[in-house]
Coordinates of C-alpha atoms in Angstrom, one line a residue:
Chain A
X1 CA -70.3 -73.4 -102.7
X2 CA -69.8 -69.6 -103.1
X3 CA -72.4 -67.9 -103.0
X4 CA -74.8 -65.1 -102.3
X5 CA -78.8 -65.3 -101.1
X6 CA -80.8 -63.3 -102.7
X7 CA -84.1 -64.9 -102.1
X8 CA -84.5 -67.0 -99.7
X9 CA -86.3 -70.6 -100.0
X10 CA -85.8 -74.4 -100.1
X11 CA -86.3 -76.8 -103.1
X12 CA -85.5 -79.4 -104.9
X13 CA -85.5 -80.1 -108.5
X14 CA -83.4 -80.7 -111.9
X15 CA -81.6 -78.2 -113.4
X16 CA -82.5 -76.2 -116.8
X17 CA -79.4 -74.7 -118.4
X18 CA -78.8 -71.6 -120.6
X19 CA -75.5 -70.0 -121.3
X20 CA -77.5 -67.0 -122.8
X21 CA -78.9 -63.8 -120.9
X22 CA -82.2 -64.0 -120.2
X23 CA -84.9 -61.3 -121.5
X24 CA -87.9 -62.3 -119.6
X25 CA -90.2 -60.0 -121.2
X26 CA -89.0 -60.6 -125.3
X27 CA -88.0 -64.6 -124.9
X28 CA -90.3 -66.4 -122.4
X29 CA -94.0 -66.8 -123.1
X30 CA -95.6 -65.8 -119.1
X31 CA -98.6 -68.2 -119.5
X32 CA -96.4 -71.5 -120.4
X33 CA -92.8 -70.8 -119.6
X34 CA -91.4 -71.7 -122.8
X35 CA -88.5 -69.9 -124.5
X36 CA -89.8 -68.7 -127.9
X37 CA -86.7 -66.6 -129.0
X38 CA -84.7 -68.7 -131.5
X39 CA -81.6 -67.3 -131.1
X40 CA -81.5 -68.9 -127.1
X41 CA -79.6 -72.4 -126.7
X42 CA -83.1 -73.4 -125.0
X43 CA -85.7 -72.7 -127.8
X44 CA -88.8 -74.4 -127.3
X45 CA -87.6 -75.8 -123.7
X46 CA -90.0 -74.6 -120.3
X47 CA -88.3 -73.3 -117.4
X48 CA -91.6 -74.4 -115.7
X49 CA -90.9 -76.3 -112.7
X50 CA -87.1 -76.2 -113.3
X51 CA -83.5 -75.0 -111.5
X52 CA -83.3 -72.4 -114.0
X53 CA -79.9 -71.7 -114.4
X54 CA -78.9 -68.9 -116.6
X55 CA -76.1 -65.9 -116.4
X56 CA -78.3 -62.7 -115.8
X57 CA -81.4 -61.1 -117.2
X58 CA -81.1 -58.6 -119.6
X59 CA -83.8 -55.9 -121.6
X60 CA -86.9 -54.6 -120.8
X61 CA -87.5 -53.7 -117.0
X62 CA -90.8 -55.2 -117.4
X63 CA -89.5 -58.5 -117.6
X64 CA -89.9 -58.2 -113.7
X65 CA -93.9 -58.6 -114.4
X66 CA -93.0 -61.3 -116.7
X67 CA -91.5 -63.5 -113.3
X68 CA -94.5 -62.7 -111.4
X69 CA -97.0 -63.7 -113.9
X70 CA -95.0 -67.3 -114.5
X71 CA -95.3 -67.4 -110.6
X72 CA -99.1 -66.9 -111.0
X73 CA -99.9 -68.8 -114.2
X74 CA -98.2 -71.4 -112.0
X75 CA -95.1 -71.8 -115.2
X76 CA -92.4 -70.4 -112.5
X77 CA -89.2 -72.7 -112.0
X78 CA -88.8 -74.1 -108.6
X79 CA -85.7 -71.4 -108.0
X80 CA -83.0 -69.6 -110.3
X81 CA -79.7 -69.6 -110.2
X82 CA -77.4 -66.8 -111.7
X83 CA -73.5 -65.3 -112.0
X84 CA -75.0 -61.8 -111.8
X85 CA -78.2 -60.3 -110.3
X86 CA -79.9 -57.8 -112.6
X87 CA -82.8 -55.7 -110.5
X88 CA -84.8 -57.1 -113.2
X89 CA -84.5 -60.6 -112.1
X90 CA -83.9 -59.9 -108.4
X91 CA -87.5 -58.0 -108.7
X92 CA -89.2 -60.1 -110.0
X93 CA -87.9 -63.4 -107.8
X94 CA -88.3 -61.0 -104.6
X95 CA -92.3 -60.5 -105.6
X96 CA -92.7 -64.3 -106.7
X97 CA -91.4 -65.5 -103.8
X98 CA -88.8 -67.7 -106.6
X99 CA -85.8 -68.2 -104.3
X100 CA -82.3 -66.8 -106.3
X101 CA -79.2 -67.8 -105.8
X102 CA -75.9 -66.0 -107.2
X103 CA -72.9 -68.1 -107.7
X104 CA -69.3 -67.7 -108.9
X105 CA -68.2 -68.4 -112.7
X106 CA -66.3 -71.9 -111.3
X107 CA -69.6 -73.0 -109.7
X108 CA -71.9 -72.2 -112.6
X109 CA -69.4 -74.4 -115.1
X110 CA -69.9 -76.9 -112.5
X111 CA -73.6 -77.1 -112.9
X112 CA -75.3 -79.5 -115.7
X113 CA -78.3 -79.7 -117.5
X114 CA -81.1 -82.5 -115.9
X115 CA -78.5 -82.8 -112.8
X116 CA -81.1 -83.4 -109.8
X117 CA -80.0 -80.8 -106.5
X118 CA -81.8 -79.5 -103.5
X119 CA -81.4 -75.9 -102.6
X120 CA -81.7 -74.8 -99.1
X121 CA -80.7 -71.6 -98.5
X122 CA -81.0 -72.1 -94.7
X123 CA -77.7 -73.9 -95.2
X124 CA -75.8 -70.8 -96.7
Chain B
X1 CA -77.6 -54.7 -96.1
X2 CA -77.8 -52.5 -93.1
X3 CA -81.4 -51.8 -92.1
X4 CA -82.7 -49.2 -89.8
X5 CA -84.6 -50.0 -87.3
X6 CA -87.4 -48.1 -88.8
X7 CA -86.5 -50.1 -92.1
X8 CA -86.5 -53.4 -90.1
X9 CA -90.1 -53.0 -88.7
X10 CA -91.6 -52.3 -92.5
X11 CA -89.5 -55.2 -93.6
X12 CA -91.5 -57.5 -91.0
X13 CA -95.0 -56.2 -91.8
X14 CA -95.3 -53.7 -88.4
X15 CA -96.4 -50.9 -91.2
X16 CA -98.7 -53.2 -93.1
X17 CA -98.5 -55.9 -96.3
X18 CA -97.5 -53.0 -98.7
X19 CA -94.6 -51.7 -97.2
X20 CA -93.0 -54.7 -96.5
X21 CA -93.7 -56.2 -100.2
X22 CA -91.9 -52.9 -101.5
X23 CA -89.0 -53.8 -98.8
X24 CA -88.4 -57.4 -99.5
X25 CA -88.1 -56.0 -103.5
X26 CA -85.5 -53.6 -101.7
X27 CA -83.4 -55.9 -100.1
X28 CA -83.2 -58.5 -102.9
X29 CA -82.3 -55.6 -105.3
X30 CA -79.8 -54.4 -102.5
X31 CA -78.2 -57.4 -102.1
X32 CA -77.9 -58.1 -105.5
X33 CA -76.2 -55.0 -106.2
X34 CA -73.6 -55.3 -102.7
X35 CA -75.3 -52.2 -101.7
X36 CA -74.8 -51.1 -98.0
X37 CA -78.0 -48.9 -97.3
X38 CA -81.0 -47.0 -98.6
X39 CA -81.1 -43.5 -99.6
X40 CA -83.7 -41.1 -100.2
X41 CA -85.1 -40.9 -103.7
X42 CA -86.8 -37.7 -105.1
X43 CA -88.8 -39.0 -108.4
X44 CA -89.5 -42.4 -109.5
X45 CA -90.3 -43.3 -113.3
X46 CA -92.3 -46.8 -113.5
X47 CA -92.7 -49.0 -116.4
X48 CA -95.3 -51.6 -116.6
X49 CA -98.2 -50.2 -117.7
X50 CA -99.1 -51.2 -121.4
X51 CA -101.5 -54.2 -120.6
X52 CA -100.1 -56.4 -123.1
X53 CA -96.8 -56.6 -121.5
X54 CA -98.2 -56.7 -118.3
X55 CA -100.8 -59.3 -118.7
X56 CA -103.6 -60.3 -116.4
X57 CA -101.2 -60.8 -113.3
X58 CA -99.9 -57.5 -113.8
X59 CA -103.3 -55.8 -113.7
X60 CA -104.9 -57.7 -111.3
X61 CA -101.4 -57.0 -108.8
X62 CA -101.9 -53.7 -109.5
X63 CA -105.5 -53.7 -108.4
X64 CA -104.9 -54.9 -105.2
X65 CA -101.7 -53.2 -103.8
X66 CA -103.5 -50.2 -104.9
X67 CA -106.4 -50.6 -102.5
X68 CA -103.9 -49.6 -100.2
X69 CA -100.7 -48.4 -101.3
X70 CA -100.0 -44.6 -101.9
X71 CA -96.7 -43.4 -103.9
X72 CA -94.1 -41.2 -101.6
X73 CA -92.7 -39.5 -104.2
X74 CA -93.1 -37.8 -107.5
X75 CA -93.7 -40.7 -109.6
X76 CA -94.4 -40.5 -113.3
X77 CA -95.6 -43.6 -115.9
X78 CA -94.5 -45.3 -118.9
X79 CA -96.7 -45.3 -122.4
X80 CA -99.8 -47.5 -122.2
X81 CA -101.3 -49.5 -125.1
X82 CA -103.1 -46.7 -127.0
X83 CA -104.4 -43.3 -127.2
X84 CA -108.3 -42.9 -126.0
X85 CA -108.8 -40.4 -128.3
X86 CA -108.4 -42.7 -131.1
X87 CA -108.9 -46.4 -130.3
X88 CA -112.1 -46.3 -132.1
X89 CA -110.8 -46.2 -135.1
X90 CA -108.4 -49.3 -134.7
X91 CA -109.8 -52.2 -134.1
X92 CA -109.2 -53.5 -130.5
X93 CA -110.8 -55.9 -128.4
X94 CA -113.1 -54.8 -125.4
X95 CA -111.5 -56.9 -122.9
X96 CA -107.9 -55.1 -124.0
X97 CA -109.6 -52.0 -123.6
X98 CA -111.3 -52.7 -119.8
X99 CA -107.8 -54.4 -118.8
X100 CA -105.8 -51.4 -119.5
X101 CA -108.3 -48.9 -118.1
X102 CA -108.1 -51.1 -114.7
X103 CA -104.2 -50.3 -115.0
X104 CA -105.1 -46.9 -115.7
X105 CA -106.9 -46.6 -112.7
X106 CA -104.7 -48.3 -110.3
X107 CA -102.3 -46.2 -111.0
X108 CA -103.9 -43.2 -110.5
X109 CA -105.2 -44.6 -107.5
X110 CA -101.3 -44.7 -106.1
X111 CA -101.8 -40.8 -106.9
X112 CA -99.0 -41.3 -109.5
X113 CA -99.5 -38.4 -111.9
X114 CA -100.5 -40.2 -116.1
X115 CA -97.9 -39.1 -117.8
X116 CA -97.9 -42.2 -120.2
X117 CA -94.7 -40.8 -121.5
X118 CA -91.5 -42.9 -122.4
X119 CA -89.8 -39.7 -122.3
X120 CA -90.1 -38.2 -118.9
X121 CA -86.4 -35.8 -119.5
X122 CA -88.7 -34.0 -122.1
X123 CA -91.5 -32.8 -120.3
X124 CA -91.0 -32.8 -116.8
X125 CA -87.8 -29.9 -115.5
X126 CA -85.5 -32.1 -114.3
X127 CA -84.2 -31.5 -110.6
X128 CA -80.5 -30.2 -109.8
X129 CA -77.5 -32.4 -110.9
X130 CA -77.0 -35.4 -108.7
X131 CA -80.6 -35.4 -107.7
X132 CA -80.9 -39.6 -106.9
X133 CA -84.3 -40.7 -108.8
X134 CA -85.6 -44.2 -110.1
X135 CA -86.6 -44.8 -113.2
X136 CA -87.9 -48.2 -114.9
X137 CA -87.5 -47.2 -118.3
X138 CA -84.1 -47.7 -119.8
X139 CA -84.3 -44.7 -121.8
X140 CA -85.1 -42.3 -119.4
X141 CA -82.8 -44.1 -117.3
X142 CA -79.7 -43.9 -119.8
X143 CA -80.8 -39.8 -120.2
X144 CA -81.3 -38.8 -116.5
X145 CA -77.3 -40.0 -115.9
X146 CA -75.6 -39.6 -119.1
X147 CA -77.6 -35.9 -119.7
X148 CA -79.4 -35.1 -117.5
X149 CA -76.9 -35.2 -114.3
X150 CA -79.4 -37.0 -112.4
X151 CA -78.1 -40.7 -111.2
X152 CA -80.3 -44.1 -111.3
X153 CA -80.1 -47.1 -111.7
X154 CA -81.1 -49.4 -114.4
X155 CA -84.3 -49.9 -112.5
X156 CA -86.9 -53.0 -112.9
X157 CA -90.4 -52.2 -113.2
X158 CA -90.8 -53.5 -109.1
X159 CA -87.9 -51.5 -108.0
X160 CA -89.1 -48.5 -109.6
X161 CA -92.5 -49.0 -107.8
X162 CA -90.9 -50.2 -104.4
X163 CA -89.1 -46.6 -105.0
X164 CA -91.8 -45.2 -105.7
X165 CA -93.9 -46.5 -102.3
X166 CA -90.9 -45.8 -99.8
X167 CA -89.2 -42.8 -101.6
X168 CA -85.8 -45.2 -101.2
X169 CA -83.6 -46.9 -103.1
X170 CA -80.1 -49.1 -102.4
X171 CA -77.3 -47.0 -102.9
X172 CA -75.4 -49.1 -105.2
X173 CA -73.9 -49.7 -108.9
X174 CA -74.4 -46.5 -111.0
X175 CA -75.9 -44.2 -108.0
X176 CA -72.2 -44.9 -106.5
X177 CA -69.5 -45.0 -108.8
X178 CA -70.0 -44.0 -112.5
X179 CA -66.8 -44.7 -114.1
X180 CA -66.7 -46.6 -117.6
X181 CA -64.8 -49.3 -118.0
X182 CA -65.1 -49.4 -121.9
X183 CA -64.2 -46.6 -124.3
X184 CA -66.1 -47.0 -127.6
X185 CA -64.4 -45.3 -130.5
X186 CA -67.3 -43.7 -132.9
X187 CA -65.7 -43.7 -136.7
X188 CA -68.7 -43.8 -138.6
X189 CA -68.2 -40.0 -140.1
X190 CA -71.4 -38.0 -140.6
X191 CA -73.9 -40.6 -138.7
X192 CA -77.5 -39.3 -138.6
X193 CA -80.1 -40.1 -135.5
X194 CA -80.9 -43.8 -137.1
X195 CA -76.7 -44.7 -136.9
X196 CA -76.6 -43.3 -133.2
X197 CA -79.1 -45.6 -132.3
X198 CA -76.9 -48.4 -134.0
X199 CA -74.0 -47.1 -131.9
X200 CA -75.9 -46.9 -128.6
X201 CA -77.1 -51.0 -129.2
X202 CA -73.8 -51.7 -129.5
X203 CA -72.7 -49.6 -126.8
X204 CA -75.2 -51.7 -124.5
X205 CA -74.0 -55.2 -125.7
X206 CA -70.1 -54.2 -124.8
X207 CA -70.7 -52.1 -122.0
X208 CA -72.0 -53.5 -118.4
X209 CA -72.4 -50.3 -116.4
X210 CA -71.2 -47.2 -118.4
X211 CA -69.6 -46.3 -121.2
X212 CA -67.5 -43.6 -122.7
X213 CA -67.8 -42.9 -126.7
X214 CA -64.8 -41.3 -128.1
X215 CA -65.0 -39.4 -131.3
X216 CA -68.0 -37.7 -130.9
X217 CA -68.3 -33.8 -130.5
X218 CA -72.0 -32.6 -130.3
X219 CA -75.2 -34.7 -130.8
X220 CA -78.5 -33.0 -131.4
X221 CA -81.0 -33.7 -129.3
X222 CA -82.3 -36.2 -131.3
X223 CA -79.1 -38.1 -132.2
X224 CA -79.1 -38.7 -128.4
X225 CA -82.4 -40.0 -127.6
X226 CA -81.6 -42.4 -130.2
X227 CA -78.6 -43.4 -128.7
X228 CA -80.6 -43.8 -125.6
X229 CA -83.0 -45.9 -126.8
X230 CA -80.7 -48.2 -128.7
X231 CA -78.7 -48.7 -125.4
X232 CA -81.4 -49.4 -123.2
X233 CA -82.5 -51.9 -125.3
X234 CA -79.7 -54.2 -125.8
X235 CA -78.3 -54.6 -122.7
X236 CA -77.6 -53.7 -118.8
X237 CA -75.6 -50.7 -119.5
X238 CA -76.9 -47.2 -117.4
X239 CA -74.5 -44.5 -119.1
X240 CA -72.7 -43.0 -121.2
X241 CA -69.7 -40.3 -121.4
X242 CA -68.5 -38.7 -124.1
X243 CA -64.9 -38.8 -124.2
X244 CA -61.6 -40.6 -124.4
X245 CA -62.9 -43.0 -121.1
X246 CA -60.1 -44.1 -118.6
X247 CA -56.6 -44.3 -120.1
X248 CA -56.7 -48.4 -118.8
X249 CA -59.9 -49.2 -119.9
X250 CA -60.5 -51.2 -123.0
X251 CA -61.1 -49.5 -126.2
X252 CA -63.8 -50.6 -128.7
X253 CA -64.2 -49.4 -132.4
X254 CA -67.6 -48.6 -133.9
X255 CA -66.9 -48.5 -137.5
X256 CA -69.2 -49.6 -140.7
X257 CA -69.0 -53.1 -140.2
X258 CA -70.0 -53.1 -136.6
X259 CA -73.1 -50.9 -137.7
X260 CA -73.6 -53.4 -140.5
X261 CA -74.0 -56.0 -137.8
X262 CA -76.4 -54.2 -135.8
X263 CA -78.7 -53.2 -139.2
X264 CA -78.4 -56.7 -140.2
X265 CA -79.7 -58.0 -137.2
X266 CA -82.7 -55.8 -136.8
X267 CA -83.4 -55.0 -140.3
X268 CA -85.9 -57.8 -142.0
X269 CA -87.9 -56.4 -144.8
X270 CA -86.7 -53.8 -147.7
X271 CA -90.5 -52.6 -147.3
X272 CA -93.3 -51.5 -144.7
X273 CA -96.8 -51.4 -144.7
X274 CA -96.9 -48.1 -142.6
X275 CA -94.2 -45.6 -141.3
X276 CA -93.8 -45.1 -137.1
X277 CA -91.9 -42.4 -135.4
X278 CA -91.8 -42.0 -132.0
X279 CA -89.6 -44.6 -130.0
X280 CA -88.8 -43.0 -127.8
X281 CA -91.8 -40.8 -128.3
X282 CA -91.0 -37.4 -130.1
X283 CA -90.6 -34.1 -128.2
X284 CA -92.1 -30.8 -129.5
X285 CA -89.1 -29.6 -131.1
X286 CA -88.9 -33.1 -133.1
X287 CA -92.7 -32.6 -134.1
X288 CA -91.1 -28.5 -135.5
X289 CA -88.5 -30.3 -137.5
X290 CA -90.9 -32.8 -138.4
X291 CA -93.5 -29.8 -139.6
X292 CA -91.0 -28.2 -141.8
X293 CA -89.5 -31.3 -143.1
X294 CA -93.1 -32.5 -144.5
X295 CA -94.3 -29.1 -145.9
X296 CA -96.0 -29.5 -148.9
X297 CA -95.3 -33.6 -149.1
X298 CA -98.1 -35.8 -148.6
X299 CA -97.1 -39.7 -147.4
X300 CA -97.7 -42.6 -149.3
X301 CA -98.8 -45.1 -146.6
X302 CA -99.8 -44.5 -142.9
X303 CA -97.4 -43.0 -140.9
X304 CA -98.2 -43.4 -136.8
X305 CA -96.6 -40.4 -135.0
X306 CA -96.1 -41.0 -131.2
X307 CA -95.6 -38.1 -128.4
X308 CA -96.9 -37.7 -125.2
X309 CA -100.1 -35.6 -124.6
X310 CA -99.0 -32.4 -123.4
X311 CA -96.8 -32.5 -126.5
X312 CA -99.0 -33.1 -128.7
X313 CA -101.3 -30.4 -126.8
X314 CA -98.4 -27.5 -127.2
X315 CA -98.1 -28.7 -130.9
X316 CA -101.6 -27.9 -131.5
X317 CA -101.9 -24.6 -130.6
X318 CA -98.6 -23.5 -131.9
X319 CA -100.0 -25.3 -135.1
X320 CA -97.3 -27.5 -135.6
X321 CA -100.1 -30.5 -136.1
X322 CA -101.4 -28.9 -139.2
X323 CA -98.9 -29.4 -141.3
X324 CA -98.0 -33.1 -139.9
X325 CA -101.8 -34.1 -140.1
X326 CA -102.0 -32.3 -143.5
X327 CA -99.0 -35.1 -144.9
X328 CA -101.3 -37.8 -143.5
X329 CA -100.0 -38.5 -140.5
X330 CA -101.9 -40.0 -137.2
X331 CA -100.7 -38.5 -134.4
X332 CA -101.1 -40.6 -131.0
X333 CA -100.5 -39.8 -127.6
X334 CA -100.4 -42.0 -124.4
X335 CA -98.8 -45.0 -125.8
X336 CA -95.2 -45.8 -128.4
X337 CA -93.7 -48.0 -131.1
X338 CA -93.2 -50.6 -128.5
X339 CA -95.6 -53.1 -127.6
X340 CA -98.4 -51.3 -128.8
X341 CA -101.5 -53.2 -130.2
X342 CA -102.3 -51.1 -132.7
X343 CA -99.3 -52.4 -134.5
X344 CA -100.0 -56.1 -134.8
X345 CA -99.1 -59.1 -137.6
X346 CA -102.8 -59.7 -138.1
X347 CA -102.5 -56.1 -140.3
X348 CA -99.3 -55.7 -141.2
X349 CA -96.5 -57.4 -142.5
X350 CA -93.5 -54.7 -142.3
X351 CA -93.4 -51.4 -140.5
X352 CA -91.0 -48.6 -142.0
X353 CA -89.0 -46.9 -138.9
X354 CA -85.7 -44.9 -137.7
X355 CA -85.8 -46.4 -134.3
X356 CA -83.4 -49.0 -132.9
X357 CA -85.6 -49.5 -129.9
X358 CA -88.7 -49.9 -131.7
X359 CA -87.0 -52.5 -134.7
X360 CA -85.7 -54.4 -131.8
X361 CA -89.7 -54.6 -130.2
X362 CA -91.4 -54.8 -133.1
X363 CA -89.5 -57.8 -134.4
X364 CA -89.3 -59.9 -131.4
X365 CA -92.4 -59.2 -129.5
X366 CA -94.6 -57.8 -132.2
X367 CA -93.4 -60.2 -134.7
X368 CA -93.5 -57.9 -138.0
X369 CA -90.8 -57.2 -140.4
X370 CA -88.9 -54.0 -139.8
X371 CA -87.3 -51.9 -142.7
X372 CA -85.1 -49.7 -141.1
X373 CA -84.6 -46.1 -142.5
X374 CA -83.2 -42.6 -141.5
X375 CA -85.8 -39.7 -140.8
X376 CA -84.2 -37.7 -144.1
X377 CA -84.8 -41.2 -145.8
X378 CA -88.1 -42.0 -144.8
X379 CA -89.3 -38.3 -145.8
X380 CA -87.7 -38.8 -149.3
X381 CA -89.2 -42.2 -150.0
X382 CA -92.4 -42.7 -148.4
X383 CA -93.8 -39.4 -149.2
X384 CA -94.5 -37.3 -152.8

């Protein structure tokens, strides 16, 4: 898999899907984890406890604080996976302790919605 | 990332919890941006201080790391949720109040000086031209490179304060190399602040890094903190040139229709409840204009003025406020537009404003109607 690290961690889970950039602080609700903008192919969906897998974060800069408080409101996904790191989403995932993997275009087609994988990013 | 050893040892905690929290959010942002080292940063700008984006992680985060952490740097602050001077008279909830005063304190407690100011270009002298700072807010950010010959990153609210703790940044993306790789063509003829705000939304949905905008000649001061605004709010873009661009880059046009687009999407409601100006917050020689454009005019509804304090402090006694306050205006300092409370769908339905930045706010995280209007406009129709 190409890749980068950006956080480190190991997990396992099943995957959440969004083809949209993701503004933490205007589209995800920090105490539940559901996206609440309607324009997002995941309306009403909860990245809690999820492989969120999205192309970047966009918007506000405070969206970092939006991560950490998903983290402590315990609504964070299990790890996030992205084509681009913002330093919004980077942040954020750094503070939280949400490992964050970047991946190429081909290897973001590749992954699908409810697929279960484990990430260990010992073996990158 | 190449470390040194110095770097290494805060990374792994030899200098204590807080230094090696602002490290780790160094190294993730560094890596995410292929950066190759840390440089020395001379002013950090942070974001994440209005309680109600924040939230009660935020606050109680920022009460603990500031038992012990201590800013490196000049290191200035982002609006908070309203002005003390006047939070009486709207009607807020105690435990907002004693949330946001905790922030408050934190804050100062870090020894970073309350500016509560979305516009830190306007009151602060800016350092020499290719001074390397950090700011959080996307404004400022956009107006420190494209104006103010400073360079930054796009930064998060954690990078700015990891910044802001270690007086360091990566030294990466827009700090590095600057070129645009999109030329926008401007054809809208005569555009006033409102349509630069329009352009500059757009700018940040085609643009990733910087942009060049052809077909503009001069922009008044106002014009371009418009344009700033409207750019930082749409996207991941750090700059703008004014100019042709690259002669290989891709060219863009900005004509009606693509400012039709942008109105369409943030314009909701034919009709506020109250007026706002200030998002970004107004600098005293928009508070002059705004003095001379409401002489003898009285408005018809509220109107919520926002400017920093020591703004709204040099407008007082050069008398500027008389003539604002006169026309019915509330002038408020310490907090914006954006994200305030004081603006909230329990009292109003639609809220009358020339700002891209704060339609974009106020309908998705407010949740009010926005009527989107020109400054000249919203003098001619809301007052008598």
């Amino acid at each position: 898999m190409m890749s980068k690290v950006i956080v480190k961690g190991k997990t396992q889970g099943k995957i959440l899907k969004s083809n949209n950039p993701i503004n933490f602080l205007g589209a995800v609700d920090k105490k539940s984890g559901i996206i609440k903008d309607n324009t997002y192919d995941i309306y009403n969906k909860s990245i809690k406890g999820t492989i969120f897998v999205f192309p970047h974060g966009i918007g506000s800069s405070v969206g970092a604080y939006t991560i950490y408080s998903l983290k402590s409101n315990n609504s964070a996904p299990l790890a996030m996976i992205c084509t681009k790191a913002d330093l919004t989403v980077a942040s954020g995932c750094a503070l939280a302790n949400i490992p964050l993997i970047i991946v190429d275009q081909k290897e973001f087609d590749s992954l699908e919605n409810d697929s279960e994988i484990t990430i260990d990013t010992n073996e990158y | 990332m190449e470390l040194t050893r110095d770097e290494e040892a805060a990374l792994k905690g030899e200098y204590g919890e807080t230094l090696a929290l602002a490290y780790r959010i160094l190294v993730a942002t560094g890596e995410a941006t292929n950066s190759e080292k840390l440089i020395p940063i001379e002013w950090a700008h942070l974001s994440g201080v209005n309680y109600n984006t924040i939230g009660d992680a935020g606050e109680e985060f920022l009460s603990t790391l500031s038992k012990d952490a201590r800013v490196k740097v000049k290191t200035t602050l982002n609006p908070m949720g309203y002005d003390i001077d006047s939070v009486s008279r709207y009607d807020l909830d105690e435990n907002f109040i004693s949330k946001q005063e905790s922030i408050r304190k934190s804050y100062e407690r870090m020894g970073v000086t309350p500016s509560f100011s979305c516009i830190p270009y306007d009151i602060f002298d800016l350092p020499g031209k290719g001074t390397q700072v950090s700011f959080a807010e996307s404004n400022a950010a956009i107006y420190a490179n494209s104006v103010g010959g400073l360079k930054t990153n796009k930064e998060s609210a954690f990078s700015a304060l990891a910044s802001a703790i270690t007086g360091k940044s990566p030294y990466s993306s827009l700090r590095k190399d600057d070129t645009p790789n999109i030329t926008i063509k401007m054809k809208v003829e005569n555009p006033n602040e409102m349509m630069y705000g329009m352009l500059g939304y757009f700018a940040g949905k085609v643009g990733e890094t910087s942009v060049a905008i052809s077909g503009v000649k001069e922009v008044d001061h106002r014009s371009c903190k418009s344009l700033c605004g409207g750019m930082g709010t749409s996207g991941t873009c750090g700059k703008f040139v004014f100019g042709e661009g690259e002669k290989d880059s891709e060219k863009i046009d900005f004509d009606k229709k693509e400012a039709q687009t942008v109105f369409d999407e943030l314009n909701t409601t034919e009709k506020g409840d109250i007026v706002t100006l200030g998002s970004p917050q107004l600098g005293l020689d928009e508070l002059h204009d705004l003095s001379l454009m409401l002489k003898g005019k009285s408005f018809t509804k509220r109107c919520m003025i926002f400017c920093p304090r020591s703004v709204q402090e040099q407008a007082r006694k050069i008398g500027y406020t008389n003539e604002i306050e006169r026309a019915g205006c509330d002038i408020l300092s310490d907090c914006c537009t954006c994200l305030t409370p004081l603006i909230n769908k329990d009292s109003v339905d639609g809220v009358t404003t020339n700002s891209i930045k704060g339609a974009y706010y106020l309908k998705n995280s407010t949740g009010v109607d926005v009527n989107l209007k020109s400054l000249s406009d919203i003098v001619k129709e809301e007052t008598k």
